[in-house]
mmCIF file of C-alpha atoms in Angstrom:
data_model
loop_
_atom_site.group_PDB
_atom_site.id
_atom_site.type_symbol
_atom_site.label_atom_id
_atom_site.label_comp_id
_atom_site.label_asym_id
_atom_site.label_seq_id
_atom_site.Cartn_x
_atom_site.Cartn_y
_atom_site.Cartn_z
ATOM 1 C CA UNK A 1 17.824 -28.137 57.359
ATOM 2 C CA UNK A 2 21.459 -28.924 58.197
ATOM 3 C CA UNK A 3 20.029 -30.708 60.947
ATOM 4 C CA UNK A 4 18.154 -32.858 59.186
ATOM 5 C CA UNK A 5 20.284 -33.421 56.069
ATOM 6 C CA UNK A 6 22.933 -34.722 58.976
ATOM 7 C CA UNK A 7 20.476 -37.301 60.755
ATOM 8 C CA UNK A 8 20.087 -38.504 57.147
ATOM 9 C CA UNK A 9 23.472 -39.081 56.304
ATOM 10 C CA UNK A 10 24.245 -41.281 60.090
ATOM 11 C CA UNK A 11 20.987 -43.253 59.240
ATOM 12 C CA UNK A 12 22.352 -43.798 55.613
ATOM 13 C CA UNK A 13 25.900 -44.438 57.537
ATOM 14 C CA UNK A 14 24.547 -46.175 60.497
ATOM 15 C CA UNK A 15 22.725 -48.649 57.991
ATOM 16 C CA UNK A 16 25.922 -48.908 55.586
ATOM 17 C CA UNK A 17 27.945 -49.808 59.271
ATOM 18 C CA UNK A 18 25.089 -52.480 59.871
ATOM 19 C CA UNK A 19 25.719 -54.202 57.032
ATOM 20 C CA UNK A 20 29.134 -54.079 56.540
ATOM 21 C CA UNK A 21 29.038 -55.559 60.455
ATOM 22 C CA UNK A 22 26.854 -58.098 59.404
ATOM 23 C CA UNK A 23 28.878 -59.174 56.110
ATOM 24 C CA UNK A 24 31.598 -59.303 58.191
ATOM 25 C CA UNK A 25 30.300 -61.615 61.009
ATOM 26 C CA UNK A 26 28.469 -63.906 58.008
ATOM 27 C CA UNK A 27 31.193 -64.195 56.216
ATOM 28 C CA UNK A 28 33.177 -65.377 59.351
ATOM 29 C CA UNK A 29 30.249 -67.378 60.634
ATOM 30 C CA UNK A 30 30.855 -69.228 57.065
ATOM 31 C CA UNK A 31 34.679 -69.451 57.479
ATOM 32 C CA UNK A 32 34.120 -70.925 60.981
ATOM 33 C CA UNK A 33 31.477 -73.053 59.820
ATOM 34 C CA UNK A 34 33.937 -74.757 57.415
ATOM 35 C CA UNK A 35 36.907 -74.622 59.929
ATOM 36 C CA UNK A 36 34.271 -76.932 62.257
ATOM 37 C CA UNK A 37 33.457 -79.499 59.176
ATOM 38 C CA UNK A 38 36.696 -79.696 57.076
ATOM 39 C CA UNK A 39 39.189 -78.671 60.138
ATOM 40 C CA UNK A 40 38.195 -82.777 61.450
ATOM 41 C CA UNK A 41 38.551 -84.124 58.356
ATOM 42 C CA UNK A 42 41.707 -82.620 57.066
ATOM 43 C CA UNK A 43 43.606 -80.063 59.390
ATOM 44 C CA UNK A 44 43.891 -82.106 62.928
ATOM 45 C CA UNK A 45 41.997 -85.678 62.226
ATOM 46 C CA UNK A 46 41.104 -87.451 65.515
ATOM 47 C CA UNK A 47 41.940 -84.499 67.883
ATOM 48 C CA UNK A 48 38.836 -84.347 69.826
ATOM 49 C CA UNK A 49 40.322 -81.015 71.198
ATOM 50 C CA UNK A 50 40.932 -79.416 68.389
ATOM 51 C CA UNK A 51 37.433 -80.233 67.387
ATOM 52 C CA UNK A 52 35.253 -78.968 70.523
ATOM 53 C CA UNK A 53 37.889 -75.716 70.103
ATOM 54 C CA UNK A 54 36.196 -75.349 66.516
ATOM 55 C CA UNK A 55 32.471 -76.095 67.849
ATOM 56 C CA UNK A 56 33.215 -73.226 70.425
ATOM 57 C CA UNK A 57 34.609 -70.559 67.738
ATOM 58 C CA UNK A 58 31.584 -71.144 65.697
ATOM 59 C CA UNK A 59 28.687 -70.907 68.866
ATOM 60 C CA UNK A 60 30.949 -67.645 69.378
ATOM 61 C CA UNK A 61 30.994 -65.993 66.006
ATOM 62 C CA UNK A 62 27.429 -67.350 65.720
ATOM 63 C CA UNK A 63 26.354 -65.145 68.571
ATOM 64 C CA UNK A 64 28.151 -62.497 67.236
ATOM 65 C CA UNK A 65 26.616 -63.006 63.507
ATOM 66 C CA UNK A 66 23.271 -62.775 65.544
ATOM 67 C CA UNK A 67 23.631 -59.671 67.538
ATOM 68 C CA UNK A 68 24.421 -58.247 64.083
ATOM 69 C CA UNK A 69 21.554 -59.047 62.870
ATOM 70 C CA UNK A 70 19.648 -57.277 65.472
ATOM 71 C CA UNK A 71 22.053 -54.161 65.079
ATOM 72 C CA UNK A 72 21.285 -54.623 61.497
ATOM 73 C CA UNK A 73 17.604 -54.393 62.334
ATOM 74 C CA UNK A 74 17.715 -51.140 64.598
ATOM 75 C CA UNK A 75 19.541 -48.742 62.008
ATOM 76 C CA UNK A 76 16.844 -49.810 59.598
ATOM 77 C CA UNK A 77 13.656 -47.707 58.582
ATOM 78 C CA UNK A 78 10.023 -49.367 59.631
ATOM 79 C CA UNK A 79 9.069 -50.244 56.396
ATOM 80 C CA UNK A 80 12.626 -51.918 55.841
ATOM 81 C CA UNK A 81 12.344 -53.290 59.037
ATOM 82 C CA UNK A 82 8.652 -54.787 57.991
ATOM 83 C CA UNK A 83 10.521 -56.749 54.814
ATOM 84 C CA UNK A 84 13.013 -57.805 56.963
ATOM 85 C CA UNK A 85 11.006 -59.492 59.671
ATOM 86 C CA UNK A 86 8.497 -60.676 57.070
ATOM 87 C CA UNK A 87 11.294 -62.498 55.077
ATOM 88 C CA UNK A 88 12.598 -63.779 58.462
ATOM 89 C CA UNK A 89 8.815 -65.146 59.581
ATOM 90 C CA UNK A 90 8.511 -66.575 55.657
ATOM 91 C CA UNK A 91 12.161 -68.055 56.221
ATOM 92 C CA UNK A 92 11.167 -69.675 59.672
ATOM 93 C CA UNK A 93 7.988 -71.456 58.640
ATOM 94 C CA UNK A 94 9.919 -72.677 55.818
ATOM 95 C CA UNK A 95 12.674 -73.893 57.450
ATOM 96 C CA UNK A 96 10.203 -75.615 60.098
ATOM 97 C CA UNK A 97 7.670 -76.974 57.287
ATOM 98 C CA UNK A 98 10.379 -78.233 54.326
ATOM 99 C CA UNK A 99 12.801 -79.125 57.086
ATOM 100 C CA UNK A 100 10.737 -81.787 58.602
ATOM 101 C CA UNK A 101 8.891 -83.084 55.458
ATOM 102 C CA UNK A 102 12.542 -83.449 54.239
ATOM 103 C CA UNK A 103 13.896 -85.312 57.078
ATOM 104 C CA UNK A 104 11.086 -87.943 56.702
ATOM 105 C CA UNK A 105 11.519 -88.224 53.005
ATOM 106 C CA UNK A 106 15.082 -88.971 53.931
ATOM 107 C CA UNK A 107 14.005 -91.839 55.635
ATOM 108 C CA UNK A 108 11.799 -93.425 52.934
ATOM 109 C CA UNK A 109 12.802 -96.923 51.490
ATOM 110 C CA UNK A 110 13.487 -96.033 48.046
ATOM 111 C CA UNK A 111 15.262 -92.989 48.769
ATOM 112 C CA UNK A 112 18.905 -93.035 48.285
ATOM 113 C CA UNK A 113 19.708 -89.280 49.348
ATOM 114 C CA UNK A 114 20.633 -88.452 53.110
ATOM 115 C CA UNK A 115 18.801 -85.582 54.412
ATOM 116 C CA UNK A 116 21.844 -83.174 55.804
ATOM 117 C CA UNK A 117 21.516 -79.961 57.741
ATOM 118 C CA UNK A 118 23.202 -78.036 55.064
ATOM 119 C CA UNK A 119 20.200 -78.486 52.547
ATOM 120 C CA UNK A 120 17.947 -76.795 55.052
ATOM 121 C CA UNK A 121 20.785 -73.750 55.376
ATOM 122 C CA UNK A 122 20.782 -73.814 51.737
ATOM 123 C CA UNK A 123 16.706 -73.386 51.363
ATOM 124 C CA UNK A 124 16.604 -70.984 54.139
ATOM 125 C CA UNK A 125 19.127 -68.764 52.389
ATOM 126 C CA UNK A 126 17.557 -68.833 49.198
ATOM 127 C CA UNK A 127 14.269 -68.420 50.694
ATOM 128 C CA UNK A 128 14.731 -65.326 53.008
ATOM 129 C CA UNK A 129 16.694 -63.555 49.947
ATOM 130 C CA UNK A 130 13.428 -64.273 47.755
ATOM 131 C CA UNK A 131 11.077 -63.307 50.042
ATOM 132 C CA UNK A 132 13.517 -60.487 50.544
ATOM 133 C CA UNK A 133 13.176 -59.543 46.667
ATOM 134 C CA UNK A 134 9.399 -59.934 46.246
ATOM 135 C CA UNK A 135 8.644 -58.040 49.583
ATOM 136 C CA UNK A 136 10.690 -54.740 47.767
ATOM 137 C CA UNK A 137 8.764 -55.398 43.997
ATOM 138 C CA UNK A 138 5.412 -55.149 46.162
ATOM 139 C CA UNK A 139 5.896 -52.093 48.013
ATOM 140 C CA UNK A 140 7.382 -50.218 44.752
ATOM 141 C CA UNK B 1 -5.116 -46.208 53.875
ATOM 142 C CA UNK B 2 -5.046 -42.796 51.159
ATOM 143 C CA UNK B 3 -3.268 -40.108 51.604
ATOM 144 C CA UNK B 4 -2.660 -36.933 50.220
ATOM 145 C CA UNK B 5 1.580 -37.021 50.872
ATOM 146 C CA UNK B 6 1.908 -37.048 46.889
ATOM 147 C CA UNK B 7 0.507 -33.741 46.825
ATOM 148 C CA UNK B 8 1.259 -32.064 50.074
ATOM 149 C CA UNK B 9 4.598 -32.815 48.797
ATOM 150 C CA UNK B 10 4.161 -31.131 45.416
ATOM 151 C CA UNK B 11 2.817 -28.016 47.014
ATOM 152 C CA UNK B 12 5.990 -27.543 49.054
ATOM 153 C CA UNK B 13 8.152 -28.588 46.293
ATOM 154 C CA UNK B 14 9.808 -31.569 48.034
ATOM 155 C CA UNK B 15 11.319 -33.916 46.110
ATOM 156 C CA UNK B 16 10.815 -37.328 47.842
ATOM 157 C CA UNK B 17 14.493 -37.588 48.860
ATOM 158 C CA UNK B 18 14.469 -34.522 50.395
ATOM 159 C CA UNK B 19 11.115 -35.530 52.175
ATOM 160 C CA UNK B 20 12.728 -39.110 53.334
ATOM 161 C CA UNK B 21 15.603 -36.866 54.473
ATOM 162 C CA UNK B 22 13.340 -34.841 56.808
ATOM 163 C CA UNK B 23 11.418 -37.661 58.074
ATOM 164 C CA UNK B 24 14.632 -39.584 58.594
ATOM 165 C CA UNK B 25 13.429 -42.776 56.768
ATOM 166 C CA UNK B 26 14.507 -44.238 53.315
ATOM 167 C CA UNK B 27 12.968 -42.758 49.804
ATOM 168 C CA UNK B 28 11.629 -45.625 49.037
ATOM 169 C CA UNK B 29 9.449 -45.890 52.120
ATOM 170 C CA UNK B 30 8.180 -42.597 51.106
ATOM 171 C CA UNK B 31 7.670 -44.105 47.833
ATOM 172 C CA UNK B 32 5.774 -46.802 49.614
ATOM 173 C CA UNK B 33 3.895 -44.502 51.333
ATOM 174 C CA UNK B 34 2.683 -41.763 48.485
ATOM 175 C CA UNK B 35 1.286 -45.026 46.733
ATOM 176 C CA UNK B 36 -0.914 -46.254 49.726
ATOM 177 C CA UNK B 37 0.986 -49.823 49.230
ATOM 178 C CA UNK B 38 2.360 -48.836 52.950
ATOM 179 C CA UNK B 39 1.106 -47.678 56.035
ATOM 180 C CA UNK B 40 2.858 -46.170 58.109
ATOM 181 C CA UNK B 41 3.706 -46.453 62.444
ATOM 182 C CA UNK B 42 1.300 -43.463 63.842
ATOM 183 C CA UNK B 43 5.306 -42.238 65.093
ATOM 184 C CA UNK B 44 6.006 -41.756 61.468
ATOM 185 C CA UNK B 45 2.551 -40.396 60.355
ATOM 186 C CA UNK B 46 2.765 -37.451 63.375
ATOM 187 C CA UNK B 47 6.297 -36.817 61.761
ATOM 188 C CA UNK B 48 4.518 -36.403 58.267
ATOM 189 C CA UNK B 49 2.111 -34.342 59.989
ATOM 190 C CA UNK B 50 4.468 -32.029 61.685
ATOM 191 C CA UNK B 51 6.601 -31.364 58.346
ATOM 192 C CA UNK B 52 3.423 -30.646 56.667
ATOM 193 C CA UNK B 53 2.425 -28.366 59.835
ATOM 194 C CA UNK B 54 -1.342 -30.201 59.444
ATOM 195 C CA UNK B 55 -3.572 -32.559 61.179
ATOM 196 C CA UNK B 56 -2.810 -35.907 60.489
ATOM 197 C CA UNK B 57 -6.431 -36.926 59.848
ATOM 198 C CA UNK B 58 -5.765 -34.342 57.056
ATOM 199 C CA UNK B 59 -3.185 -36.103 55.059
ATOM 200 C CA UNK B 60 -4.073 -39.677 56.171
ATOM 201 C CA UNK B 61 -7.952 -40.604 55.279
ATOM 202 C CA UNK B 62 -9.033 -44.554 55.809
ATOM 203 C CA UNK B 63 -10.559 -46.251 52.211
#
């Protein structure tokens, strides 16, 4: 019994870890992700330097942010682990399908609205934490 | 899929906490689970079995 009650608590601790891990490396993802845009603008304008240093940072905490993920993936149950990758496959085609339809709207003559990367981050966000919410209310 | 974890569980006066606990998954998986909205890995149904010290064609039945 002790046994077991133990392997519960490091799965409940090895998932808590996980996602603290994974807050952690989003958050800085984020932080990096702004140093790269605003950094150019406002923090070292016209140092090309400066600004490949930034692109670098964020490829590095990206990979971090990713491996993460995975980490985040492992110390997770199978039927969390099912929501998870469903959200992620729901996310994907998304991201593919409203991404590209987007792009070409973009383009359109009587559109006055520029198509930018961050809209898809924004969708893919929103939709992986709503496909997130109505994979739980299904299984409960 | 049924099953019969709902009241296996009863009889041995698990609550589903303590089941998730011995099964080493979350409570609402065995939530999940005891309502046949999921099925679980044959890993995790041979672990049901073997708390339950039955067959697992005896908890698990197809529809």
């Amino acid at each position: 019994m002790k046994n077991q009650e133990s392997a519960a608590v490091s799965r409940c601790s090895a998932l808590a870890h996980s996602t603290r891990q994974l807050a952690l490396w989003t958050g800085g993802w984020l932080a990096t992700t702004a140093l790269m845009t605003f950094g150019a603008r406002h923090l070292w304008a016209g140092s090309e330097a400066f600004s490949l240093l930034s692109i670098l940072l964020n490829l590095a905490v990206g990979a971090g942010m990713i491996l993460a993920v995975v980490r985040h993936l492992r110390a997770q149950d199978e039927m969390e682990r099912k929501l998870f990758l469903d959200a992620a496959a729901v996310t994907l085609g998304a991201g593919l399908v409203a991404g590209t339809a987007w792009q070409f709207y973009g383009k359109l003559a009587f559109v006055s609205l520029e198509p930018q990367i961050s809209h898809l981050i924004m969708l893919m966000g929103l939709t992986f934490l709503l496909s997130l919410v109505v994979g739980h209310r299904r299984l409960q | 899929m049924n099953n019969h974890l709902k009241e296996l569980r009863a009889e041995r006066q698990l609550t589903q906490a303590q089941l998730a606990e011995q099964l080493g998954v979350s409570r609402q998986t065995v939530v999940a689970i005891e309502k046949g909205k999921y099925d679980p890995s044959l890993p995790l149904a041979f672990r049901i079995a073997r708390v339950f010290g039955l067959p697992i064609e005896q908890i698990f039945m197809e529809d």
